[in-house]
Amino acid sequence: MHELAIAENIVDTVCTRAAGRPVRRVTVRIGALTAVLPDAMLLCWDLAATGTAAHGAALDLDLRPAVVFCRACRTDQRLPDMIPLCPCGSADVTVTAGRELHIVSMEVA
Amino acid sequence: MCYDEPAVTVTLEERVLARNDDLARANRELLTGRGIRAINLMSSPGSGKTTLLERTVRELRRPVAVIEGDQRTPLDADRIRAAGAPVVQVNTGAGCHLDAAMTRRALDDLDPPPGSLLFVENVGNLICPSLFDLGEHARVVIVSVTEGADKPLKYPYMFAVADLVVINKTDLLPYVDFDVDACRRHVTAVNPGATILTVSATRGDGLPDWYAWLSGGG
Ligand SMILES: Nc1nc2c(ncn2[C@@H]2O[C@H](COP(=O)(O)OP(=O)(O)O)[C@@H](O)[C@H]2O)c(=O)[nH]1
Ligand SMILES: [Mg+2]
Ligand SMILES: [Zn+2]
């Protein structure tokens, strides 16, 4: 499960940035086009944080939908799935959101 | 712990995989600097990655080196070595993907000759490896005709990152219910820019196209 590797990456980053202070809460932004499952992330989080400065920290997920800009009808459209297609039928689209995988912020004591 | 102190919110706005991506970029620069082209080969277990590589090692007129990612066994590495290419095995244990750090360690061991073509056979898995840049120049996803033509729709993350999709085991088409055109349409739906080739790694059909793609800079 790659969510464990992702969670370990997040724990590493926040612990480094917290420089010894305990981390209480972490907010992570996940786009719908990343292969990261929110439930699996939450499941792996405690495991990854155990024994670190982020032990017991809460994980908040900011889930973002996939959005494309369509050059045919010049609108932004939310995608219901992974298929980069505008409801107008055009495939001449650019993905403008949904690939985010960012640590937004943390709360330290 | 002193709970009288109010908690402080620190804005980070950092990419989760920043470290992997930085290492991957360093790998790519190192490889490019030595004229080595690296290809990350991904598929479900059993789609034919190792078979296609064995054949490529034997038939391609260009030095080939291989990094074999596998959860446990050295069997695939033995097959590649028997085919005649230098190979380094990376056992990921419980890990379901290779990452840029593992690739770097393998690269330091393997030390592929300048000008060679480097294949990385990723761990058999159609989800996890799609997230981890290894420092490759191109990504190839293999799907075989025994797997079902809807694979690209079921695993869109993987097919969305492919530069090339290889539909393998076409020698079995008479025996299975696999609609090649539907599979092509599904690939194009999730990834309009992907090149698609059909091959049989065992019988050899379509392999000239595969070799042409490899030499064409893909
Ligand atoms: N009929 C047929 N079998 C194939 C083909 N390519 C691979 N195989 C078989 O599929 C099985 C799995 O192949 P392998 O290369 O180990 O798959 P990997 O797990 O993706 O590395 C082996 O028994 C191969 O002989 C093909 O083009 N046609
Ligand atoms: Mg294999
Ligand atoms: Zn449109």
mmCIF file of C-alpha atoms and ligand atoms in Angstrom:
data_model
loop_
_atom_site.group_PDB
_atom_site.id
_atom_site.type_symbol
_atom_site.label_atom_id
_atom_site.label_comp_id
_atom_site.label_asym_id
_atom_site.label_seq_id
_atom_site.Cartn_x
_atom_site.Cartn_y
_atom_site.Cartn_z
ATOM 1 C CA MET A 1 0.000 0.000 0.000
ATOM 2 C CA HIS A 2 1.723 3.176 -1.161
ATOM 3 C CA GLU A 3 -0.296 5.285 1.306
ATOM 4 C CA LEU A 4 2.058 4.063 4.040
ATOM 5 C CA ALA A 5 5.066 5.354 2.099
ATOM 6 C CA ILE A 6 3.219 8.633 1.520
ATOM 7 C CA ALA A 7 2.337 8.914 5.220
ATOM 8 C CA GLU A 8 5.976 8.250 6.184
ATOM 9 C CA ASN A 9 7.086 11.003 3.811
ATOM 10 C CA ILE A 10 4.672 13.429 5.466
ATOM 11 C CA VAL A 11 5.752 12.449 8.979
ATOM 12 C CA ASP A 12 9.423 12.910 8.014
ATOM 13 C CA THR A 13 8.779 16.360 6.591
ATOM 14 C CA VAL A 14 6.690 17.705 9.458
ATOM 15 C CA CYS A 15 9.013 16.314 12.127
ATOM 16 C CA THR A 16 12.003 17.933 10.434
ATOM 17 C CA ARG A 17 10.179 21.239 10.158
ATOM 18 C CA ALA A 18 8.886 21.036 13.745
ATOM 19 C CA ALA A 19 12.518 20.789 14.951
ATOM 20 C CA GLY A 20 11.721 18.831 18.109
ATOM 21 C CA ARG A 21 8.390 20.422 19.005
ATOM 22 C CA PRO A 22 5.431 18.029 19.219
ATOM 23 C CA VAL A 23 3.158 18.121 16.169
ATOM 24 C CA ARG A 24 -0.549 18.187 17.024
ATOM 25 C CA ARG A 25 -2.244 18.416 13.653
ATOM 26 C CA VAL A 26 -1.293 18.160 9.986
ATOM 27 C CA THR A 27 -3.302 19.257 6.967
ATOM 28 C CA VAL A 28 -2.688 17.532 3.637
ATOM 29 C CA ARG A 29 -4.244 18.415 0.276
ATOM 30 C CA ILE A 30 -5.037 15.459 -1.988
ATOM 31 C CA GLY A 31 -6.259 15.858 -5.559
ATOM 32 C CA ALA A 32 -8.663 13.364 -7.100
ATOM 33 C CA LEU A 33 -6.179 12.550 -9.868
ATOM 34 C CA THR A 34 -3.483 11.263 -7.505
ATOM 35 C CA ALA A 35 -3.653 7.560 -6.767
ATOM 36 C CA VAL A 36 -3.949 8.282 -3.040
ATOM 37 C CA LEU A 37 -7.010 6.923 -1.260
ATOM 38 C CA PRO A 38 -8.152 9.092 1.677
ATOM 39 C CA ASP A 39 -9.326 6.135 3.783
ATOM 40 C CA ALA A 40 -6.064 4.298 3.305
ATOM 41 C CA MET A 41 -4.141 7.483 4.207
ATOM 42 C CA LEU A 42 -6.046 7.844 7.473
ATOM 43 C CA LEU A 43 -5.433 4.186 8.221
ATOM 44 C CA CYS A 44 -1.672 4.487 7.681
ATOM 45 C CA TRP A 45 -1.257 7.802 9.434
ATOM 46 C CA ASP A 46 -1.165 6.610 13.068
ATOM 47 C CA LEU A 47 1.160 3.794 12.135
ATOM 48 C CA ALA A 48 3.586 6.160 10.412
ATOM 49 C CA ALA A 49 3.442 8.733 13.235
ATOM 50 C CA THR A 50 3.932 6.293 16.111
ATOM 51 C CA GLY A 51 7.120 6.985 18.045
ATOM 52 C CA THR A 52 7.835 10.268 16.257
ATOM 53 C CA ALA A 53 7.256 13.913 17.173
ATOM 54 C CA ALA A 54 3.949 13.564 15.295
ATOM 55 C CA HIS A 55 2.775 10.726 17.566
ATOM 56 C CA GLY A 56 -0.958 11.150 18.129
ATOM 57 C CA ALA A 57 -1.250 14.122 15.752
ATOM 58 C CA ALA A 58 -4.551 14.538 13.914
ATOM 59 C CA LEU A 59 -4.531 14.311 10.115
ATOM 60 C CA ASP A 60 -6.895 16.597 8.209
ATOM 61 C CA LEU A 61 -7.415 15.890 4.532
ATOM 62 C CA ASP A 62 -8.365 18.672 2.137
ATOM 63 C CA LEU A 63 -9.764 16.721 -0.830
ATOM 64 C CA ARG A 64 -9.754 18.525 -4.167
ATOM 65 C CA PRO A 65 -11.760 17.564 -7.246
ATOM 66 C CA ALA A 66 -10.266 17.161 -10.693
ATOM 67 C CA VAL A 67 -10.835 20.214 -12.904
ATOM 68 C CA VAL A 68 -10.060 20.732 -16.586
ATOM 69 C CA PHE A 69 -10.073 23.859 -18.704
ATOM 70 C CA CYS A 70 -11.783 23.190 -22.046
ATOM 71 C CA ARG A 71 -10.415 25.114 -25.021
ATOM 72 C CA ALA A 72 -13.513 24.374 -27.110
ATOM 73 C CA CYS A 73 -16.086 25.975 -24.830
ATOM 74 C CA ARG A 74 -13.589 27.991 -22.737
ATOM 75 C CA THR A 75 -14.944 26.859 -19.378
ATOM 76 C CA ASP A 76 -13.607 25.090 -16.299
ATOM 77 C CA GLN A 77 -15.247 21.750 -15.736
ATOM 78 C CA ARG A 78 -15.123 19.318 -12.836
ATOM 79 C CA LEU A 79 -14.394 15.749 -13.867
ATOM 80 C CA PRO A 80 -16.617 12.994 -12.465
ATOM 81 C CA ASP A 81 -13.853 10.426 -13.176
ATOM 82 C CA MET A 82 -10.305 10.138 -14.523
ATOM 83 C CA ILE A 83 -11.242 10.710 -18.155
ATOM 84 C CA PRO A 84 -10.033 14.105 -19.399
ATOM 85 C CA LEU A 85 -13.127 15.006 -21.380
ATOM 86 C CA CYS A 86 -15.393 18.078 -21.236
ATOM 87 C CA PRO A 87 -19.173 17.523 -20.953
ATOM 88 C CA CYS A 88 -19.382 19.435 -24.282
ATOM 89 C CA GLY A 89 -17.673 16.413 -25.863
ATOM 90 C CA SER A 90 -14.289 18.024 -26.481
ATOM 91 C CA ALA A 91 -11.086 16.270 -25.443
ATOM 92 C CA ASP A 92 -9.075 19.445 -26.026
ATOM 93 C CA VAL A 93 -8.689 20.057 -22.306
ATOM 94 C CA THR A 94 -5.916 20.876 -19.831
ATOM 95 C CA VAL A 95 -5.982 19.540 -16.289
ATOM 96 C CA THR A 96 -5.900 22.574 -13.976
ATOM 97 C CA ALA A 97 -6.536 20.868 -10.620
ATOM 98 C CA GLY A 98 -6.615 17.407 -9.119
ATOM 99 C CA ARG A 99 -2.936 16.476 -9.133
ATOM 100 C CA GLU A 100 -2.180 18.127 -5.762
ATOM 101 C CA LEU A 101 -0.352 16.148 -3.111
ATOM 102 C CA HIS A 102 0.788 18.828 -0.668
ATOM 103 C CA ILE A 103 1.431 19.264 3.014
ATOM 104 C CA VAL A 104 -0.534 22.458 3.596
ATOM 105 C CA SER A 105 0.268 23.210 7.231
ATOM 106 C CA MET A 106 0.910 21.805 10.677
ATOM 107 C CA GLU A 107 0.037 22.784 14.199
ATOM 108 C CA VAL A 108 2.876 22.520 16.699
ATOM 109 C CA ALA A 109 2.680 22.854 20.478
ATOM 110 C CA MET B 1 4.471 18.643 27.361
ATOM 111 C CA CYS B 2 3.329 22.158 28.208
ATOM 112 C CA TYR B 3 -0.306 22.606 27.227
ATOM 113 C CA ASP B 4 -0.485 26.204 28.453
ATOM 114 C CA GLU B 5 1.348 27.315 25.358
ATOM 115 C CA PRO B 6 -1.080 27.820 22.495
ATOM 116 C CA ALA B 7 -0.524 25.642 19.447
ATOM 117 C CA VAL B 8 1.047 27.478 16.524
ATOM 118 C CA THR B 9 -0.016 26.821 12.969
ATOM 119 C CA VAL B 10 2.889 26.688 10.538
ATOM 120 C CA THR B 11 2.191 27.004 6.824
ATOM 121 C CA LEU B 12 4.260 24.527 4.818
ATOM 122 C CA GLU B 13 2.818 24.180 1.290
ATOM 123 C CA GLU B 14 5.353 21.479 0.471
ATOM 124 C CA ARG B 15 4.918 18.700 -2.042
ATOM 125 C CA VAL B 16 4.592 15.412 -0.163
ATOM 126 C CA LEU B 17 6.949 13.664 -2.557
ATOM 127 C CA ALA B 18 9.400 16.563 -2.833
ATOM 128 C CA ARG B 19 12.315 14.453 -1.615
ATOM 129 C CA ASN B 20 11.584 11.590 -4.014
ATOM 130 C CA ASP B 21 11.113 14.026 -6.882
ATOM 131 C CA ASP B 22 14.436 15.756 -6.116
ATOM 132 C CA LEU B 23 16.271 12.422 -6.007
ATOM 133 C CA ALA B 24 14.551 11.369 -9.242
ATOM 134 C CA ARG B 25 15.685 14.563 -10.944
ATOM 135 C CA ALA B 26 19.258 13.896 -9.812
ATOM 136 C CA ASN B 27 19.042 10.335 -11.191
ATOM 137 C CA ARG B 28 17.750 11.635 -14.515
ATOM 138 C CA GLU B 29 20.547 14.211 -14.761
ATOM 139 C CA LEU B 30 23.170 11.577 -13.981
ATOM 140 C CA LEU B 31 21.771 9.222 -16.608
ATOM 141 C CA THR B 32 21.312 11.880 -19.253
ATOM 142 C CA GLY B 33 24.878 13.042 -18.620
ATOM 143 C CA ARG B 34 26.145 9.543 -19.486
ATOM 144 C CA GLY B 35 23.955 9.218 -22.558
ATOM 145 C CA ILE B 36 21.854 6.531 -20.869
ATOM 146 C CA ARG B 37 18.150 6.365 -21.615
ATOM 147 C CA ALA B 38 16.050 4.954 -18.760
ATOM 148 C CA ILE B 39 12.674 3.264 -19.132
ATOM 149 C CA ASN B 40 10.355 2.442 -16.245
ATOM 150 C CA LEU B 41 8.402 -0.714 -17.084
ATOM 151 C CA MET B 42 5.182 -1.238 -15.150
ATOM 152 C CA SER B 43 2.317 -3.753 -15.203
ATOM 153 C CA SER B 44 0.316 -6.236 -13.131
ATOM 154 C CA PRO B 45 2.202 -9.376 -12.113
ATOM 155 C CA GLY B 46 2.428 -11.757 -15.077
ATOM 156 C CA SER B 47 1.757 -9.352 -17.958
ATOM 157 C CA GLY B 48 5.111 -10.201 -19.522
ATOM 158 C CA LYS B 49 7.605 -7.541 -18.380
ATOM 159 C CA THR B 50 10.465 -9.977 -17.828
ATOM 160 C CA THR B 51 9.686 -11.958 -20.991
ATOM 161 C CA LEU B 52 9.722 -8.793 -23.099
ATOM 162 C CA LEU B 53 13.004 -7.738 -21.476
ATOM 163 C CA GLU B 54 14.685 -11.131 -22.020
ATOM 164 C CA ARG B 55 13.844 -10.938 -25.676
ATOM 165 C CA THR B 56 14.894 -7.286 -25.955
ATOM 166 C CA VAL B 57 18.254 -8.043 -24.319
ATOM 167 C CA ARG B 58 18.835 -10.799 -26.905
ATOM 168 C CA GLU B 59 17.658 -8.912 -29.966
ATOM 169 C CA LEU B 60 18.321 -5.194 -29.550
ATOM 170 C CA ARG B 61 21.575 -4.017 -31.086
ATOM 171 C CA ARG B 62 22.408 -1.650 -28.266
ATOM 172 C CA PRO B 63 23.813 -2.383 -24.788
ATOM 173 C CA VAL B 64 21.001 -2.980 -22.308
ATOM 174 C CA ALA B 65 21.178 -2.977 -18.498
ATOM 175 C CA VAL B 66 18.348 -3.835 -16.127
ATOM 176 C CA ILE B 67 17.228 -3.002 -12.601
ATOM 177 C CA GLU B 68 14.803 -5.681 -11.398
ATOM 178 C CA GLY B 69 12.308 -4.682 -8.734
ATOM 179 C CA ASP B 70 10.661 -7.611 -7.010
ATOM 180 C CA GLN B 71 9.083 -8.060 -3.609
ATOM 181 C CA ARG B 72 11.081 -11.180 -2.747
ATOM 182 C CA THR B 73 12.761 -13.458 -5.255
ATOM 183 C CA PRO B 74 15.869 -13.092 -7.470
ATOM 184 C CA LEU B 75 14.229 -15.195 -10.234
ATOM 185 C CA ASP B 76 13.606 -12.379 -12.730
ATOM 186 C CA ALA B 77 17.165 -11.109 -12.309
ATOM 187 C CA ASP B 78 18.466 -14.622 -13.029
ATOM 188 C CA ARG B 79 16.407 -14.701 -16.242
ATOM 189 C CA ILE B 80 17.826 -11.359 -17.394
ATOM 190 C CA ARG B 81 21.378 -12.402 -16.547
ATOM 191 C CA ALA B 82 20.879 -15.616 -18.530
ATOM 192 C CA ALA B 83 19.704 -13.504 -21.470
ATOM 193 C CA GLY B 84 23.017 -11.652 -21.327
ATOM 194 C CA ALA B 85 22.525 -8.258 -19.687
ATOM 195 C CA PRO B 86 24.012 -6.820 -16.487
ATOM 196 C CA VAL B 87 21.298 -6.698 -13.846
ATOM 197 C CA VAL B 88 20.806 -5.589 -10.258
ATOM 198 C CA GLN B 89 17.980 -6.965 -8.171
ATOM 199 C CA VAL B 90 16.132 -4.737 -5.702
ATOM 200 C CA ASN B 91 13.926 -6.594 -3.248
ATOM 201 C CA THR B 92 11.322 -4.249 -1.852
ATOM 202 C CA GLY B 93 9.965 -6.702 0.760
ATOM 203 C CA ALA B 94 6.495 -5.492 1.668
ATOM 204 C CA GLY B 95 6.960 -2.378 -0.501
ATOM 205 C CA CYS B 96 4.722 -2.279 -3.546
ATOM 206 C CA HIS B 97 6.845 0.074 -5.673
ATOM 207 C CA LEU B 98 10.372 1.253 -6.352
ATOM 208 C CA ASP B 99 11.333 4.797 -5.419
ATOM 209 C CA ALA B 100 14.084 7.154 -6.506
ATOM 210 C CA ALA B 101 16.383 6.314 -3.564
ATOM 211 C CA MET B 102 16.251 2.554 -4.265
ATOM 212 C CA THR B 103 16.863 3.276 -7.931
ATOM 213 C CA ARG B 104 19.925 5.353 -7.067
ATOM 214 C CA ARG B 105 21.438 2.602 -4.923
ATOM 215 C CA ALA B 106 20.804 0.088 -7.717
ATOM 216 C CA LEU B 107 22.332 2.478 -10.260
ATOM 217 C CA ASP B 108 25.488 2.851 -8.179
ATOM 218 C CA ASP B 109 25.815 -0.975 -8.060
ATOM 219 C CA LEU B 110 24.952 -1.542 -11.701
ATOM 220 C CA ASP B 111 26.945 1.312 -13.193
ATOM 221 C CA PRO B 112 25.381 0.931 -16.665
ATOM 222 C CA PRO B 113 27.762 1.646 -19.560
ATOM 223 C CA PRO B 114 27.518 5.065 -21.225
ATOM 224 C CA GLY B 115 25.145 5.051 -24.171
ATOM 225 C CA SER B 116 23.188 2.053 -22.934
ATOM 226 C CA LEU B 117 19.476 1.579 -22.556
ATOM 227 C CA LEU B 118 18.465 1.049 -18.926
ATOM 228 C CA PHE B 119 15.236 -0.765 -18.096
ATOM 229 C CA VAL B 120 13.735 -0.674 -14.642
ATOM 230 C CA GLU B 121 11.235 -3.502 -14.141
ATOM 231 C CA ASN B 122 9.000 -2.087 -11.441
ATOM 232 C CA VAL B 123 7.156 -4.198 -8.868
ATOM 233 C CA GLY B 124 4.098 -5.902 -10.394
ATOM 234 C CA ASN B 125 1.328 -3.526 -9.377
ATOM 235 C CA LEU B 126 -0.918 -1.194 -11.354
ATOM 236 C CA ILE B 127 -1.428 1.511 -8.721
ATOM 237 C CA CYS B 128 1.474 2.350 -6.434
ATOM 238 C CA PRO B 129 4.365 2.742 -8.902
ATOM 239 C CA SER B 130 2.494 5.469 -10.802
ATOM 240 C CA LEU B 131 3.228 7.973 -8.022
ATOM 241 C CA PHE B 132 6.967 7.525 -7.753
ATOM 242 C CA ASP B 133 9.267 9.126 -10.293
ATOM 243 C CA LEU B 134 12.481 7.087 -10.456
ATOM 244 C CA GLY B 135 14.371 9.404 -12.775
ATOM 245 C CA GLU B 136 13.313 7.590 -15.938
ATOM 246 C CA HIS B 137 12.976 9.220 -19.347
ATOM 247 C CA ALA B 138 9.877 7.264 -20.372
ATOM 248 C CA ARG B 139 7.192 5.116 -18.789
ATOM 249 C CA VAL B 140 5.903 1.954 -20.393
ATOM 250 C CA VAL B 141 2.792 0.164 -19.125
ATOM 251 C CA ILE B 142 2.127 -3.413 -20.264
ATOM 252 C CA VAL B 143 -1.309 -5.009 -20.286
ATOM 253 C CA SER B 144 -1.858 -8.526 -21.585
ATOM 254 C CA VAL B 145 -4.893 -9.844 -23.444
ATOM 255 C CA THR B 146 -5.704 -12.267 -20.618
ATOM 256 C CA GLU B 147 -6.386 -9.332 -18.289
ATOM 257 C CA GLY B 148 -9.476 -7.740 -19.801
ATOM 258 C CA ALA B 149 -9.796 -4.779 -22.144
ATOM 259 C CA ASP B 150 -11.198 -2.522 -19.399
ATOM 260 C CA LYS B 151 -7.930 -2.463 -17.396
ATOM 261 C CA PRO B 152 -7.155 1.138 -18.473
ATOM 262 C CA LEU B 153 -10.479 2.299 -17.006
ATOM 263 C CA LYS B 154 -9.994 0.303 -13.813
ATOM 264 C CA TYR B 155 -6.437 1.568 -13.247
ATOM 265 C CA PRO B 156 -6.551 5.006 -14.841
ATOM 266 C CA TYR B 157 -3.773 6.469 -12.658
ATOM 267 C CA MET B 158 -1.265 4.072 -14.122
ATOM 268 C CA PHE B 159 -2.387 4.404 -17.733
ATOM 269 C CA ALA B 160 -2.538 8.191 -17.400
ATOM 270 C CA VAL B 161 1.228 8.413 -16.763
ATOM 271 C CA ALA B 162 2.277 6.075 -19.605
ATOM 272 C CA ASP B 163 4.209 7.308 -22.633
ATOM 273 C CA LEU B 164 3.735 3.915 -24.258
ATOM 274 C CA VAL B 165 1.146 1.210 -23.612
ATOM 275 C CA VAL B 166 2.080 -2.286 -24.827
ATOM 276 C CA ILE B 167 -0.751 -4.771 -25.315
ATOM 277 C CA ASN B 168 1.029 -8.128 -24.923
ATOM 278 C CA LYS B 169 0.251 -11.820 -25.565
ATOM 279 C CA THR B 170 -1.568 -11.166 -28.835
ATOM 280 C CA ASP B 171 -0.777 -14.798 -29.776
ATOM 281 C CA LEU B 172 -3.548 -15.699 -27.297
ATOM 282 C CA LEU B 173 -6.206 -13.531 -28.964
ATOM 283 C CA PRO B 174 -7.914 -16.527 -30.662
ATOM 284 C CA TYR B 175 -8.525 -18.080 -27.244
ATOM 285 C CA VAL B 176 -9.642 -15.135 -25.121
ATOM 286 C CA ASP B 177 -12.436 -12.611 -25.303
ATOM 287 C CA PHE B 178 -10.346 -9.445 -25.587
ATOM 288 C CA ASP B 179 -11.375 -6.531 -27.795
ATOM 289 C CA VAL B 180 -8.125 -4.837 -28.876
ATOM 290 C CA ASP B 181 -9.910 -1.800 -30.345
ATOM 291 C CA ALA B 182 -11.914 -1.276 -27.149
ATOM 292 C CA CYS B 183 -8.697 -1.482 -25.111
ATOM 293 C CA ARG B 184 -7.065 1.095 -27.389
ATOM 294 C CA ARG B 185 -10.088 3.393 -26.987
ATOM 295 C CA HIS B 186 -9.933 3.073 -23.197
ATOM 296 C CA VAL B 187 -6.227 3.909 -23.171
ATOM 297 C CA THR B 188 -6.825 6.952 -25.360
ATOM 298 C CA ALA B 189 -9.736 8.044 -23.149
ATOM 299 C CA VAL B 190 -7.576 8.277 -20.024
ATOM 300 C CA ASN B 191 -4.404 9.320 -21.852
ATOM 301 C CA PRO B 192 -4.879 10.892 -25.297
ATOM 302 C CA GLY B 193 -1.116 11.289 -25.790
ATOM 303 C CA ALA B 194 -0.059 7.677 -25.204
ATOM 304 C CA THR B 195 1.409 5.565 -28.009
ATOM 305 C CA ILE B 196 -0.077 2.067 -28.190
ATOM 306 C CA LEU B 197 1.614 -1.069 -29.566
ATOM 307 C CA THR B 198 0.395 -4.665 -29.790
ATOM 308 C CA VAL B 199 2.982 -7.431 -29.393
ATOM 309 C CA SER B 200 3.536 -11.042 -28.524
ATOM 310 C CA ALA B 201 6.701 -11.200 -26.462
ATOM 311 C CA THR B 202 6.893 -14.980 -26.877
ATOM 312 C CA ARG B 203 6.072 -15.341 -30.586
ATOM 313 C CA GLY B 204 7.631 -12.049 -31.652
ATOM 314 C CA ASP B 205 4.688 -10.317 -33.354
ATOM 315 C CA GLY B 206 4.946 -6.540 -33.248
ATOM 316 C CA LEU B 207 8.453 -6.505 -31.767
ATOM 317 C CA PRO B 208 9.953 -4.504 -34.659
ATOM 318 C CA ASP B 209 7.579 -1.670 -33.618
ATOM 319 C CA TRP B 210 8.769 -1.989 -30.026
ATOM 320 C CA TYR B 211 12.416 -1.794 -31.084
ATOM 321 C CA ALA B 212 11.633 1.160 -33.345
ATOM 322 C CA TRP B 213 9.922 2.942 -30.458
ATOM 323 C CA LEU B 214 12.937 2.281 -28.217
ATOM 324 C CA SER B 215 15.333 3.702 -30.804
ATOM 325 C CA GLY B 216 13.091 6.574 -31.800
ATOM 326 C CA GLY B 217 13.588 8.313 -28.509
ATOM 327 C CA GLY B 218 9.933 7.528 -27.692
HETATM 328 N N1 LIG C 1 1.276 -16.746 -24.622
HETATM 329 C C1 LIG C 1 2.092 -15.786 -24.164
HETATM 330 N N2 LIG C 1 2.601 -15.851 -22.925
HETATM 331 C C2 LIG C 1 3.429 -14.853 -22.513
HETATM 332 C C3 LIG C 1 3.759 -13.749 -23.342
HETATM 333 N N3 LIG C 1 4.588 -12.938 -22.643
HETATM 334 C C4 LIG C 1 4.754 -13.501 -21.434
HETATM 335 N N4 LIG C 1 4.068 -14.668 -21.345
HETATM 336 C C5 LIG C 1 4.007 -15.606 -20.213
HETATM 337 O O1 LIG C 1 3.377 -14.982 -19.113
HETATM 338 C C6 LIG C 1 3.969 -15.429 -17.882
HETATM 339 C C7 LIG C 1 4.422 -14.227 -17.062
HETATM 340 O O2 LIG C 1 5.464 -13.553 -17.776
HETATM 341 P P1 LIG C 1 6.543 -12.632 -17.055
HETATM 342 O O3 LIG C 1 7.421 -12.108 -18.127
HETATM 343 O O4 LIG C 1 7.204 -13.377 -15.944
HETATM 344 O O5 LIG C 1 5.634 -11.479 -16.445
HETATM 345 P P2 LIG C 1 6.005 -10.268 -15.428
HETATM 346 O O6 LIG C 1 5.480 -10.684 -14.091
HETATM 347 O O7 LIG C 1 5.267 -9.072 -15.949
HETATM 348 O O8 LIG C 1 7.480 -10.092 -15.458
HETATM 349 C C8 LIG C 1 5.092 -16.361 -18.269
HETATM 350 O O9 LIG C 1 4.619 -17.684 -18.164
HETATM 351 C C9 LIG C 1 5.384 -15.984 -19.719
HETATM 352 O O10 LIG C 1 5.900 -17.054 -20.460
HETATM 353 C C10 LIG C 1 3.193 -13.714 -24.661
HETATM 354 O O11 LIG C 1 3.416 -12.790 -25.462
HETATM 355 N N5 LIG C 1 2.353 -14.745 -25.008
HETATM 356 MG MG MG C 2 8.876 -10.047 -13.865
HETATM 357 ZN ZN ZN C 3 -16.071 22.064 -23.450
#
